[in-house]
Amino acid sequence: MHTFFLAPTGFGVGLTSTSLGLIRALQRAGLKVGFFKPIAQPHAGDDGPERSSELVARTHGLNAPTPLSLAKVERMLGDGLLDELLEDIVGMYNNAAADKDVMIVEGMVPTKHASYAARINAHLARSVDAEVILVSAPDNETVSELSDRIEILAQLFGGPRDPHLAGLIVNKVRGGQSDDMPRDAVEAARLFGERLKEHSPLLRDGDVRLLGCIPWQDEMNAPRTRDVADLLDASVLNAGDYEQRRVQKIILCAPSAPNTVHLLKPGVLVVVPGDRDDIILAACLAAMNGVPLAGLLLCSGLAPDARVMELCRSALQSGLPVLTVKTGSFDTAGDLSRMNKEIPVDDRERAERVTEFVAEHIDFEWLKDRCGAPHELRLSPPVFRYQLTQRANRAGKRIVLPEGSEPRTVQAAAICHARGIARCVLLAKPDDVQAVAQMLGIVLPEDLEVVDPDLVRSRYVEPMVELRKGKSLNAPMAEQQLEDNVVLGTMMLALDEVDGLVSGAIHTTANTIRPALQLIKTAPGYNLVSSVFFMLLPDQVVVYGDCAVNPDPSASDLAEIALQSAASAQSFGITPRVAMISYSTGDSGTGADVDKVREATRIAQEKRPDLLIDGPLQYDAAAIASVGRQKAPDSPVAGRANVFVFPDLNTGNTTYKAVQRSADCVSIGPMLQGLRKPVNDLSRGALVDDIVYTIALTAIQADSGKDG
């Protein structure tokens, strides 16, 4: 499935109209289209459903999710809950995208009240792995000025070289604005597009495509006379055809009738004080002669003379709308200038005309080809977190937490219980857990399971002796070892009483792994245990391994770590491209450390020729496309790696912590690989969210029946 994100370059670019037309264009290409407006932005006076979603529903029959209210979004942003906001939006998007070929996602419009809109749009586009289409309008700008504005916004989406920046639609291009601009709007739009392509580096180099230049058409933007009545809260003296007639021009009459006659043309709304009988009569005569005026708007609260209105009876019967307001001419003109130019949700005729008009000027053949092109999923952090919680929720696994009274662990267990991520078992004295909860100010769920180790320890002595009979373990030794809650929890896992174990908030990695190696043992086909971190970078999720377990792996060990890490990536929705990291790229360096990585790469490639594995690669050559093209032009991995395998623990642990802390990104893990059953370690500096997501990882591992 393909997703296009419409990002406006400013206010008043006709974003809703563009959405309507783009949907129609894609439907003409034979595609099943969905629509999603994540965040509502009501205009003043809007008290019904969100305008874009409702118009799409009425025009195209597409039911979109109800957008989040702007108030809720701003509360979450103010509370620092951007990640949670994006996860909520990803969930809504996934529901809307079911069974669709392509999704149109409409971004926020920058306003003086929502100056953060452009930044949020960048997050939204990345979160749903969308290709971005910029939507702009000249707004009395020159080609040069518009080009500059577009270039600036493009940088928020990665710049012109970013493959996710797909195209540009320029809306509302007027004709006759300058001496060298044709009067005809269609020709003017074509010429404007040609000049823009010549001037803009974004378009000139072919990195971004101009998908359409949509000419301005007055009739497409003409409100109904009824809309004017609603705006002004006008009294209706004669409704006439006010549901059908449209206001294409407004004239404020001060001159005498003879000097006004030439202005009385189809679609004109005549604004005049109620005592200007001459103008009223002139307008009515025009109507009686077949001129379909938009209407008469009588202001200043003055009622027209009844005798005059009697003379105008035929004009009124012909459908001429007559409205009256209490405000004077000047104030009325001001109110009219502030009229919302958006399509009313009940104006089906206008919405349909705009839809067809915009669709005609969009390059739908290119869009069709784009949708049919292979598209590798870029797993964004919000999608990854959402998928974690959803998969864990469906799994319904029971996870034991040996550090049951540790404050972060207690809080994480409560969150997991509330969100349905896992059924957590806290190994601790119930009174200690309650004391921690009171200290944190949280109320523990009544059915959150707390197991007192002192009450259950004895029943694991005999099974543990049986499991380790080959190591001459006796009952007193087993009982002593079971004093350690990590050992106790591992026994619960070994006996299938729980589905997984998470520890490490106050224990070392060795304390967590040692019992697992003794009691759980490695999975068939594996000789060692390793680990990976899921690094939630701003644009995507990548995998780092091994950053927690093996100090100095041999070449064969490093190859196994690479294959384990690739399998872990794959099991969590990441198509692995494995980079074997070294201080040298290709054949440029020599030495024992480089040779080890080179040999490990060879072994891994021989064992799994179906995987994309390459090395040795320097980190920048593996991660940055431009560097990869320069240093390793023939590599299928260079510049595109998403699984990074480090040569030793010193390098791996240092790198993950440097990236995590310096880039302020979330790291989930370490997730252990190679065990028969899921046991996962925590960093002792783990945050509550880190623990929550590690529990989710563990539940998914247990559900998949894989070792990771």
XYZ file of C-alpha atoms in Angstrom:
708
model
C 0.000 0.000 0.000
C 1.099 3.549 -0.784
C 0.528 6.669 1.283
C 0.655 10.286 0.146
C 0.863 13.042 2.729
C -0.410 16.472 1.676
C 1.679 19.182 3.347
C 0.536 22.799 2.810
C 3.205 25.477 2.466
C 0.974 28.052 4.123
C -2.571 29.183 4.840
C -5.196 29.328 2.099
C -3.547 26.991 -0.430
C -6.782 25.045 -1.045
C -5.735 21.907 0.838
C -9.215 20.386 1.054
C -9.856 20.995 -2.644
C -6.554 19.325 -3.452
C -7.481 16.308 -1.335
C -10.828 15.975 -3.107
C -9.247 16.196 -6.550
C -6.346 13.886 -5.724
C -8.727 11.197 -4.491
C -10.741 11.436 -7.720
C -7.570 11.293 -9.836
C -6.362 8.148 -8.044
C -9.787 6.553 -8.319
C -9.679 7.146 -12.072
C -6.432 5.212 -12.081
C -8.398 2.224 -10.759
C -7.053 2.392 -7.193
C -8.959 1.846 -3.965
C -8.367 5.065 -2.051
C -8.680 5.896 1.651
C -8.574 9.279 3.377
C -7.367 10.372 6.795
C -7.243 13.807 8.414
C -5.423 13.169 11.717
C -6.016 16.527 13.420
C -9.082 18.736 13.120
C -8.654 22.458 12.541
C -12.109 24.034 12.664
C -12.667 27.504 11.251
C -14.534 30.117 13.202
C -18.197 29.193 13.146
C -17.583 25.493 12.406
C -19.632 23.481 14.873
C -20.229 20.294 12.940
C -18.014 17.466 11.719
C -14.478 18.146 10.516
C -14.817 19.767 7.097
C -12.310 17.779 4.996
C -13.428 14.384 6.305
C -17.094 15.226 5.859
C -16.635 16.552 2.311
C -14.674 13.447 1.346
C -17.434 11.282 2.824
C -20.199 13.139 0.970
C -18.333 13.478 -2.334
C -16.535 10.128 -2.533
C -18.415 7.961 -0.043
C -15.221 7.344 1.972
C -15.660 7.056 5.722
C -12.582 8.456 7.416
C -11.769 8.233 11.143
C -12.920 11.144 13.268
C -9.882 13.434 13.613
C -8.406 14.222 17.000
C -9.575 17.545 18.350
C -7.099 20.401 18.228
C -7.571 20.995 21.954
C -6.569 17.407 22.775
C -3.556 17.565 20.475
C -2.331 20.799 22.014
C -2.765 19.379 25.538
C -0.673 16.342 24.640
C 2.006 18.466 22.991
C 2.067 20.765 26.000
C 2.528 17.748 28.291
C 5.435 16.432 26.221
C 3.423 13.476 24.923
C 4.342 13.700 21.238
C 5.249 9.999 21.052
C 1.919 8.970 22.580
C 0.097 11.315 20.199
C 1.807 9.791 17.172
C 1.036 6.264 18.389
C -2.661 7.181 18.678
C -2.600 8.583 15.150
C -0.829 5.503 13.772
C -3.568 3.330 15.274
C -6.271 5.427 13.610
C -4.354 5.382 10.325
C -4.013 1.590 10.365
C -7.750 1.182 10.805
C -8.449 3.571 7.936
C -5.858 1.931 5.654
C -7.270 -1.592 5.863
C -7.873 -3.047 2.365
C -6.792 0.185 0.603
C -4.380 0.518 -2.311
C -3.421 4.077 -1.447
C -4.060 6.476 1.424
C -4.320 10.259 1.298
C -3.335 11.852 4.606
C -4.078 15.551 4.975
C -1.691 17.540 7.144
C -2.208 20.547 9.397
C -2.461 24.061 7.988
C -0.015 26.588 9.479
C -1.897 29.469 11.103
C -1.015 32.136 13.636
C -2.626 29.894 16.257
C -0.896 26.723 15.023
C 2.623 27.848 14.151
C 3.833 24.344 15.082
C 1.870 22.777 12.212
C 4.817 22.328 9.828
C 6.862 20.497 12.489
C 3.928 18.239 13.348
C 3.384 17.502 9.651
C 6.971 16.255 9.367
C 6.385 13.892 12.306
C 3.065 12.716 10.872
C 4.517 11.982 7.430
C 7.361 9.932 8.910
C 5.024 8.106 11.278
C 2.835 6.720 8.485
C 5.780 6.178 6.107
C 4.238 8.530 3.559
C 5.521 10.151 0.416
C 5.065 13.883 0.757
C 3.248 16.062 -1.759
C 3.688 19.763 -1.056
C 0.629 21.920 -1.755
C 1.131 25.612 -2.432
C -0.482 28.671 -4.014
C 1.158 31.828 -5.397
C -0.878 34.276 -3.251
C 0.323 37.256 -5.314
C 3.930 36.009 -5.129
C 6.401 35.943 -7.968
C 7.769 32.648 -9.215
C 10.991 33.379 -7.342
C 9.235 34.098 -4.051
C 7.071 30.991 -4.283
C 10.087 28.855 -5.152
C 11.937 30.045 -2.069
C 8.977 29.280 0.182
C 8.651 25.780 -1.245
C 12.381 25.124 -0.878
C 12.272 26.087 2.803
C 9.378 23.737 3.572
C 10.991 20.913 1.598
C 13.884 20.919 4.060
C 11.519 19.836 6.837
C 10.869 16.654 4.878
C 14.493 15.782 4.218
C 15.218 18.094 1.316
C 15.129 17.449 -2.428
C 17.226 14.285 -2.270
C 14.928 12.538 0.160
C 13.066 9.798 -1.735
C 9.983 10.400 0.390
C 9.550 13.932 -1.003
C 7.559 13.057 -4.097
C 5.859 16.033 -5.659
C 4.357 19.501 -5.670
C 0.877 20.756 -6.514
C 0.448 24.487 -7.118
C -3.118 25.669 -6.643
C -5.029 28.862 -7.414
C -2.839 30.158 -10.239
C -4.488 33.314 -11.601
C -4.284 34.721 -15.107
C -3.617 38.337 -16.064
C -1.688 39.253 -12.963
C 1.168 40.856 -14.887
C 1.910 42.142 -18.363
C 3.596 38.930 -19.395
C 0.941 36.666 -17.885
C -1.880 35.481 -20.185
C -5.403 36.496 -19.264
C -6.606 32.911 -19.693
C -6.203 31.132 -16.365
C -5.499 27.705 -17.875
C -2.734 29.038 -20.098
C -1.437 31.170 -17.226
C -1.227 28.103 -14.996
C 0.677 26.165 -17.651
C 3.137 29.007 -18.150
C 3.549 29.490 -14.396
C 4.375 25.809 -14.037
C 7.019 25.995 -16.760
C 8.644 29.019 -15.149
C 8.563 27.363 -11.737
C 10.303 24.252 -13.085
C 12.979 26.428 -14.645
C 13.524 28.482 -11.520
C 13.188 25.966 -8.691
C 16.151 23.613 -8.037
C 13.644 21.295 -6.388
C 11.843 20.761 -9.685
C 14.619 21.538 -12.159
C 16.796 18.597 -11.139
C 13.913 16.150 -11.366
C 14.078 15.059 -7.723
C 10.562 16.340 -7.097
C 7.793 16.294 -9.701
C 5.340 19.080 -10.453
C 2.113 17.078 -10.268
C -0.210 19.871 -11.268
C -0.708 23.612 -11.680
C -4.364 24.270 -10.990
C -5.796 27.473 -12.457
C -7.967 29.842 -10.475
C -11.625 29.781 -11.470
C -14.000 32.261 -9.882
C -16.958 29.948 -10.172
C -15.143 27.240 -8.216
C -14.833 29.548 -5.248
C -18.266 31.129 -5.381
C -20.365 30.640 -2.239
C -24.141 30.280 -2.397
C -26.226 33.306 -1.542
C -27.537 31.235 1.338
C -23.996 30.946 2.704
C -23.796 34.752 2.771
C -27.101 34.878 4.632
C -25.782 32.388 7.192
C -22.528 34.309 7.624
C -24.268 37.648 8.257
C -27.212 36.152 10.143
C -29.341 38.065 7.648
C -33.089 38.228 7.544
C -34.490 36.762 4.358
C -37.076 39.015 2.719
C -37.249 36.798 -0.332
C -35.448 33.488 -0.478
C -35.893 32.999 -4.189
C -33.115 30.797 -5.573
C -30.698 31.566 -2.744
C -29.872 27.856 -2.364
C -28.670 27.693 -5.987
C -27.388 31.168 -6.913
C -23.702 31.854 -6.303
C -21.844 35.013 -5.414
C -19.005 35.567 -7.875
C -18.630 39.277 -7.235
C -19.815 41.772 -4.629
C -20.521 45.430 -5.424
C -21.042 48.064 -2.768
C -23.314 50.640 -4.354
C -22.722 54.311 -3.731
C -23.182 55.766 -7.259
C -26.557 56.532 -8.767
C -28.530 53.942 -10.693
C -27.291 54.958 -14.169
C -23.696 54.584 -13.006
C -24.443 51.189 -11.505
C -26.312 49.525 -14.365
C -23.181 48.282 -16.121
C -22.162 46.399 -12.944
C -25.362 44.362 -12.773
C -24.111 41.072 -14.193
C -24.721 37.382 -13.467
C -23.403 36.269 -10.076
C -23.217 39.805 -8.630
C -24.360 40.434 -5.059
C -25.583 44.029 -4.779
C -24.945 45.532 -1.347
C -26.945 48.711 -0.822
C -28.729 50.605 1.982
C -32.367 49.623 2.256
C -33.589 53.103 1.304
C -31.796 53.244 -2.054
C -34.938 52.661 -4.076
C -33.176 53.559 -7.327
C -30.607 50.795 -6.999
C -33.215 48.308 -5.787
C -35.382 49.042 -8.810
C -32.412 48.836 -11.186
C -31.404 45.448 -9.788
C -34.961 44.155 -10.034
C -35.252 45.368 -13.633
C -32.019 43.516 -14.437
C -33.488 40.375 -12.856
C -36.735 40.754 -14.807
C -34.627 41.003 -17.965
C -33.015 37.655 -17.279
C -29.827 38.658 -15.445
C -29.312 36.025 -12.697
C -27.967 38.272 -9.959
C -26.693 36.536 -6.845
C -29.028 38.741 -4.829
C -29.799 42.021 -3.127
C -28.289 42.628 0.314
C -30.030 45.555 2.009
C -28.055 47.011 4.899
C -28.357 49.672 7.629
C -31.512 48.024 8.950
C -33.620 50.065 6.571
C -36.672 48.392 5.079
C -37.422 49.133 1.452
C -40.620 50.981 0.631
C -43.520 48.533 0.292
C -44.679 50.218 -2.915
C -41.241 49.710 -4.454
C -41.226 46.055 -3.460
C -44.663 45.635 -5.029
C -43.238 46.915 -8.311
C -40.472 44.334 -7.952
C -42.860 41.407 -7.511
C -41.955 39.852 -10.883
C -38.268 40.041 -10.076
C -38.837 38.345 -6.738
C -40.928 35.642 -8.403
C -38.130 35.048 -10.913
C -35.906 33.887 -8.023
C -34.008 37.040 -6.974
C -32.884 36.591 -3.350
C -33.312 39.617 -1.086
C -31.589 39.768 2.301
C -31.412 42.433 4.958
C -28.940 43.153 7.768
C -28.810 45.758 10.515
C -25.162 46.731 9.974
C -24.148 49.669 7.814
C -22.459 49.387 4.440
C -18.916 49.693 5.788
C -19.348 47.077 8.544
C -21.225 44.770 6.189
C -18.363 44.972 3.694
C -15.924 44.062 6.483
C -18.009 41.063 7.488
C -18.131 39.878 3.881
C -14.353 40.187 3.516
C -13.908 37.793 6.425
C -16.094 35.136 4.875
C -14.724 31.605 5.083
C -13.722 30.569 1.568
C -13.877 26.860 2.414
C -16.494 24.653 0.785
C -19.490 24.200 3.136
C -20.041 20.562 4.006
C -23.564 20.604 2.567
C -22.586 22.234 -0.747
C -22.436 19.011 -2.725
C -22.606 20.768 -6.100
C -19.570 22.967 -5.448
C -17.607 20.104 -3.906
C -18.241 17.930 -6.959
C -17.273 20.677 -9.414
C -14.070 21.443 -7.514
C -13.244 17.746 -7.295
C -13.561 17.237 -11.029
C -11.710 20.427 -11.887
C -8.728 19.675 -9.655
C -8.594 16.040 -10.799
C -8.365 17.162 -14.427
C -5.194 19.121 -13.672
C -3.339 16.423 -11.697
C -0.885 14.008 -13.287
C -2.713 10.844 -12.245
C -0.752 8.614 -14.646
C 2.472 9.424 -12.786
C 0.708 8.841 -9.472
C -0.567 5.490 -10.707
C 2.939 4.431 -11.735
C 4.287 5.656 -8.398
C 1.764 3.568 -6.492
C 2.687 0.514 -8.555
C 6.430 0.866 -7.953
C 8.073 -1.361 -5.301
C 8.027 0.365 -1.971
C 10.016 -0.847 0.983
C 8.376 -0.117 4.290
C 10.231 2.399 6.429
C 9.330 1.363 9.948
C 8.922 4.602 11.887
C 9.258 4.737 15.693
C 5.534 5.435 16.305
C 4.553 2.517 14.055
C 7.086 0.258 15.775
C 5.819 1.182 19.244
C 2.213 0.811 18.131
C 2.887 -2.603 16.609
C 4.727 -3.696 19.735
C 1.831 -2.865 22.019
C -0.783 -4.274 19.624
C 1.051 -7.577 19.076
C 1.762 -7.914 22.777
C -1.873 -7.182 23.554
C -3.014 -9.932 21.199
C -0.461 -12.370 22.648
C -1.791 -12.054 26.214
C 1.382 -13.492 27.786
C 2.384 -13.835 31.438
C 5.744 -12.175 32.154
C 7.596 -12.509 35.463
C 9.487 -9.507 36.886
C 11.950 -10.688 39.572
C 12.692 -7.117 40.702
C 9.102 -6.841 41.841
C 9.432 -3.981 44.343
C 11.753 -1.794 42.267
C 9.841 1.501 41.671
C 10.278 1.688 37.871
C 9.324 -1.975 37.563
C 6.167 -1.523 39.652
C 5.117 1.439 37.538
C 5.855 -0.425 34.292
C 3.825 -3.435 35.475
C 0.839 -1.186 36.228
C 1.088 0.410 32.758
C 1.354 -2.975 31.030
C -1.684 -4.198 32.942
C -3.727 -1.100 32.111
C -2.818 -1.231 28.395
C -3.188 -5.006 28.119
C 0.439 -5.451 27.036
C 1.094 -8.397 29.349
C -0.037 -10.073 32.567
C 2.894 -9.184 34.801
C 3.934 -11.207 37.833
C 5.850 -9.191 40.447
C 8.164 -11.281 42.637
C 8.122 -9.335 45.898
C 6.359 -9.039 49.203
C 2.917 -7.529 48.638
C 3.395 -4.932 51.392
C 6.607 -3.722 49.753
C 4.876 -3.345 46.390
C 1.986 -1.397 47.947
C 4.447 0.892 49.745
C 6.202 1.653 46.458
C 2.862 2.327 44.743
C 1.883 4.792 47.488
C 5.250 6.512 47.175
C 4.715 6.857 43.389
C 1.112 7.993 43.826
C -0.325 5.224 41.655
C -3.190 2.834 42.315
C -2.312 -0.755 41.469
C -4.932 -2.832 39.632
C -6.606 -5.283 41.981
C -5.794 -8.240 39.750
C -2.095 -7.345 39.272
C -0.321 -10.513 40.406
C 2.186 -10.181 43.246
C 3.927 -13.382 44.390
C 5.755 -13.509 47.731
C 9.002 -15.414 47.015
C 9.185 -16.744 50.582
C 5.865 -18.527 50.164
C 6.656 -20.327 46.890
C 10.420 -20.843 46.918
C 10.352 -24.340 48.423
C 8.321 -25.858 45.608
C 11.035 -25.091 43.052
C 13.873 -26.824 44.908
C 13.225 -30.337 43.619
C 12.588 -29.305 39.965
C 15.787 -27.258 39.996
C 17.809 -30.192 41.339
C 16.363 -32.328 38.536
C 17.240 -29.759 35.867
C 20.843 -29.516 37.083
C 21.484 -33.073 38.162
C 24.338 -33.267 35.699
C 26.067 -30.483 37.655
C 25.785 -32.288 41.030
C 23.373 -29.687 42.404
C 21.777 -30.778 45.687
C 18.710 -29.474 47.534
C 20.512 -27.142 49.995
C 22.485 -25.625 47.116
C 19.304 -25.181 45.067
C 17.487 -23.591 47.983
C 20.353 -21.158 48.481
C 20.406 -20.186 44.786
C 16.624 -19.724 44.792
C 17.048 -16.949 47.336
C 17.901 -14.887 44.270
C 14.586 -13.796 42.717
C 16.115 -13.881 39.229
C 16.857 -17.589 39.688
C 13.368 -18.121 41.089
C 11.767 -16.338 38.153
C 13.917 -18.320 35.709
C 12.659 -21.552 37.281
C 9.080 -20.378 36.833
C 9.895 -19.866 33.146
C 11.658 -23.238 32.860
C 8.525 -24.954 34.212
C 6.263 -22.990 31.781
C 4.435 -21.229 34.610
C 5.222 -17.922 32.893
C 5.984 -17.080 29.273
C 8.974 -14.794 29.702
C 11.222 -12.953 32.148
C 12.460 -9.358 32.302
C 15.154 -8.292 34.753
C 18.125 -5.966 35.020
C 16.817 -2.713 36.518
C 18.997 -3.388 39.583
C 20.842 -6.548 38.492
C 23.771 -6.886 36.127
C 23.463 -8.516 32.735
C 25.435 -11.481 34.061
C 22.914 -11.921 36.915
C 20.129 -12.146 34.357
C 21.824 -14.334 31.771
C 23.629 -16.845 33.993
C 20.470 -18.531 35.381
C 18.966 -18.541 31.894
C 22.000 -20.347 30.440
C 21.916 -22.864 33.306
C 18.172 -23.532 33.376
C 16.712 -22.462 30.011
C 19.737 -23.131 27.764
C 20.327 -22.077 24.177
C 17.854 -22.761 21.403
C 18.511 -25.541 18.877
C 20.987 -24.430 16.215
C 22.573 -21.710 18.332
C 25.874 -21.818 20.182
C 25.733 -18.513 22.028
C 23.476 -15.858 23.495
C 23.691 -12.326 22.166
C 21.599 -9.181 22.298
C 20.134 -6.408 20.204
C 18.803 -2.954 20.863
C 16.011 -1.489 18.767
C 17.127 2.106 18.233
C 14.201 4.444 17.573
C 15.900 7.087 15.432
C 13.840 10.095 14.256
C 13.122 8.636 10.809
C 13.280 4.887 11.290
C 13.979 1.974 13.617
C 17.338 0.221 13.318
C 18.886 -2.727 15.129
C 22.215 -2.697 17.002
C 23.921 -5.915 18.054
C 25.683 -7.139 20.158
C 25.801 -4.334 22.702
C 25.373 -6.181 25.993
C 26.663 -9.760 26.149
C 29.755 -10.915 24.217
C 32.972 -8.966 25.010
C 35.171 -10.169 22.150
C 33.385 -12.556 19.786
C 35.354 -14.647 17.302
C 34.643 -14.434 13.581
C 32.254 -17.392 13.773
C 30.556 -15.907 16.857
C 30.212 -12.564 15.082
C 28.629 -14.297 12.085
C 26.119 -15.994 14.391
C 25.331 -12.676 16.072
C 24.692 -11.184 12.620
C 22.258 -13.963 11.707
C 20.507 -13.768 15.077
C 20.171 -10.000 14.734
C 18.786 -10.306 11.205
C 16.213 -12.813 12.455
C 15.219 -10.466 15.282
C 14.809 -7.562 12.885
C 12.690 -9.665 10.561
C 10.440 -10.908 13.348
C 9.602 -7.315 14.239
C 8.760 -6.107 10.743
C 12.167 -4.823 9.593
C 13.522 -6.180 6.298
C 17.163 -6.742 7.312
C 20.123 -5.182 5.527
C 23.036 -6.191 7.719
C 26.192 -4.095 7.984
C 29.258 -5.674 9.640
C 30.818 -2.613 11.254
C 34.558 -1.935 11.353
C 36.920 1.027 11.298
C 37.611 0.197 7.643
C 35.388 -0.176 4.571
C 35.947 -2.958 2.046
C 39.598 -3.630 1.280
C 40.856 -0.220 2.400
C 42.235 -1.425 5.745
C 44.164 -4.341 7.174
C 44.788 -5.779 10.619
C 43.444 -8.465 12.896
C 40.277 -6.563 13.844
C 39.339 -5.855 10.229
C 40.189 -9.394 9.163
C 37.866 -10.754 11.856
C 34.955 -8.709 10.517
C 35.795 -9.682 6.934
C 35.839 -13.386 7.871
C 32.608 -13.065 9.868
C 30.944 -11.480 6.830
C 32.077 -14.382 4.633
C 30.742 -16.981 7.080
C 27.388 -15.223 7.466
C 26.995 -14.842 3.702
C 27.720 -18.534 3.163
C 25.204 -19.602 5.810
C 22.478 -17.225 4.607
C 23.044 -16.260 0.964
C 19.437 -15.021 0.851
C 20.181 -12.183 3.289
C 21.712 -8.820 2.413
C 24.921 -8.863 4.481
C 28.033 -6.837 3.740
C 31.207 -5.799 5.472
C 33.523 -4.578 6.666
C 31.778 -1.191 6.538
C 32.451 1.974 8.495
C 29.384 3.269 10.282
C 28.966 6.295 8.023
C 29.342 4.165 4.913
C 26.663 1.816 6.234
C 24.184 4.484 7.373
C 24.547 7.480 5.027
C 23.551 7.049 1.384
C 25.965 9.628 -0.030
C 28.922 8.163 1.894
C 27.912 4.637 0.959
C 27.861 5.524 -2.741
C 31.345 6.985 -2.440
C 33.060 4.338 -0.288
C 31.219 1.174 -1.342
C 29.369 1.877 -4.604
C 28.725 -1.808 -5.372
C 27.452 -2.763 -1.927
C 23.768 -3.765 -1.595
C 23.886 -2.620 2.039
C 26.048 0.518 2.138
C 24.024 3.657 2.821
C 20.876 1.588 3.475
C 21.763 -0.596 6.468
C 19.187 -1.128 9.208
C 20.967 -3.875 11.177
C 24.380 -2.860 12.538
C 26.600 -5.615 13.923
C 29.530 -4.297 15.968
C 32.879 -6.111 16.176
C 32.998 -6.252 19.977
C 31.154 -5.242 23.122
C 33.312 -2.181 23.712
C 32.322 -0.717 20.344
C 28.688 -1.795 20.484
C 27.892 -0.644 24.009
C 29.671 2.685 23.564
C 27.924 3.373 20.245
C 24.411 2.583 21.432
C 24.760 4.758 24.526
C 26.320 7.612 22.561
C 23.493 7.571 20.017
C 20.809 7.136 22.668
C 21.968 10.006 24.846
C 23.357 12.433 22.291
C 20.514 12.067 19.792
C 17.911 11.784 22.565
C 16.368 8.713 20.983
C 14.635 5.795 22.660
C 16.476 2.476 22.743
C 14.423 -0.642 23.451
C 16.373 -3.557 24.841
C 18.654 -5.283 25.204
C 16.618 -8.151 23.804
C 18.462 -11.435 24.266
C 18.836 -13.797 21.331
C 19.649 -17.471 21.201
C 17.756 -18.758 24.274
C 15.088 -21.457 24.180
C 12.633 -19.173 25.977
C 12.528 -15.374 26.158
C 14.637 -13.815 28.887
C 15.447 -10.136 28.520
C 17.835 -7.814 30.264
C 17.383 -4.157 31.163
C 19.875 -1.372 31.378
C 20.209 -0.279 35.003
C 19.522 3.230 33.754
C 16.304 2.086 32.089
C 13.322 4.428 32.104
C 9.784 3.252 32.812
C 8.957 3.324 29.090
C 12.059 1.235 28.355
C 10.790 -1.432 30.747
C 7.266 -1.324 29.289
C 8.518 -1.872 25.747
C 10.963 -4.592 26.842
C 8.051 -6.429 28.441
C 6.170 -6.049 25.150
C 9.170 -7.444 23.221
C 9.306 -10.400 25.585
C 5.604 -11.125 25.140
C 5.954 -11.069 21.350
C 8.990 -13.369 21.479
C 6.990 -15.800 23.577
C 4.049 -15.630 21.222
C 6.114 -16.200 18.100
C 7.861 -19.197 19.622
C 11.149 -17.751 18.398
C 14.264 -17.103 20.322
C 14.586 -13.693 18.709
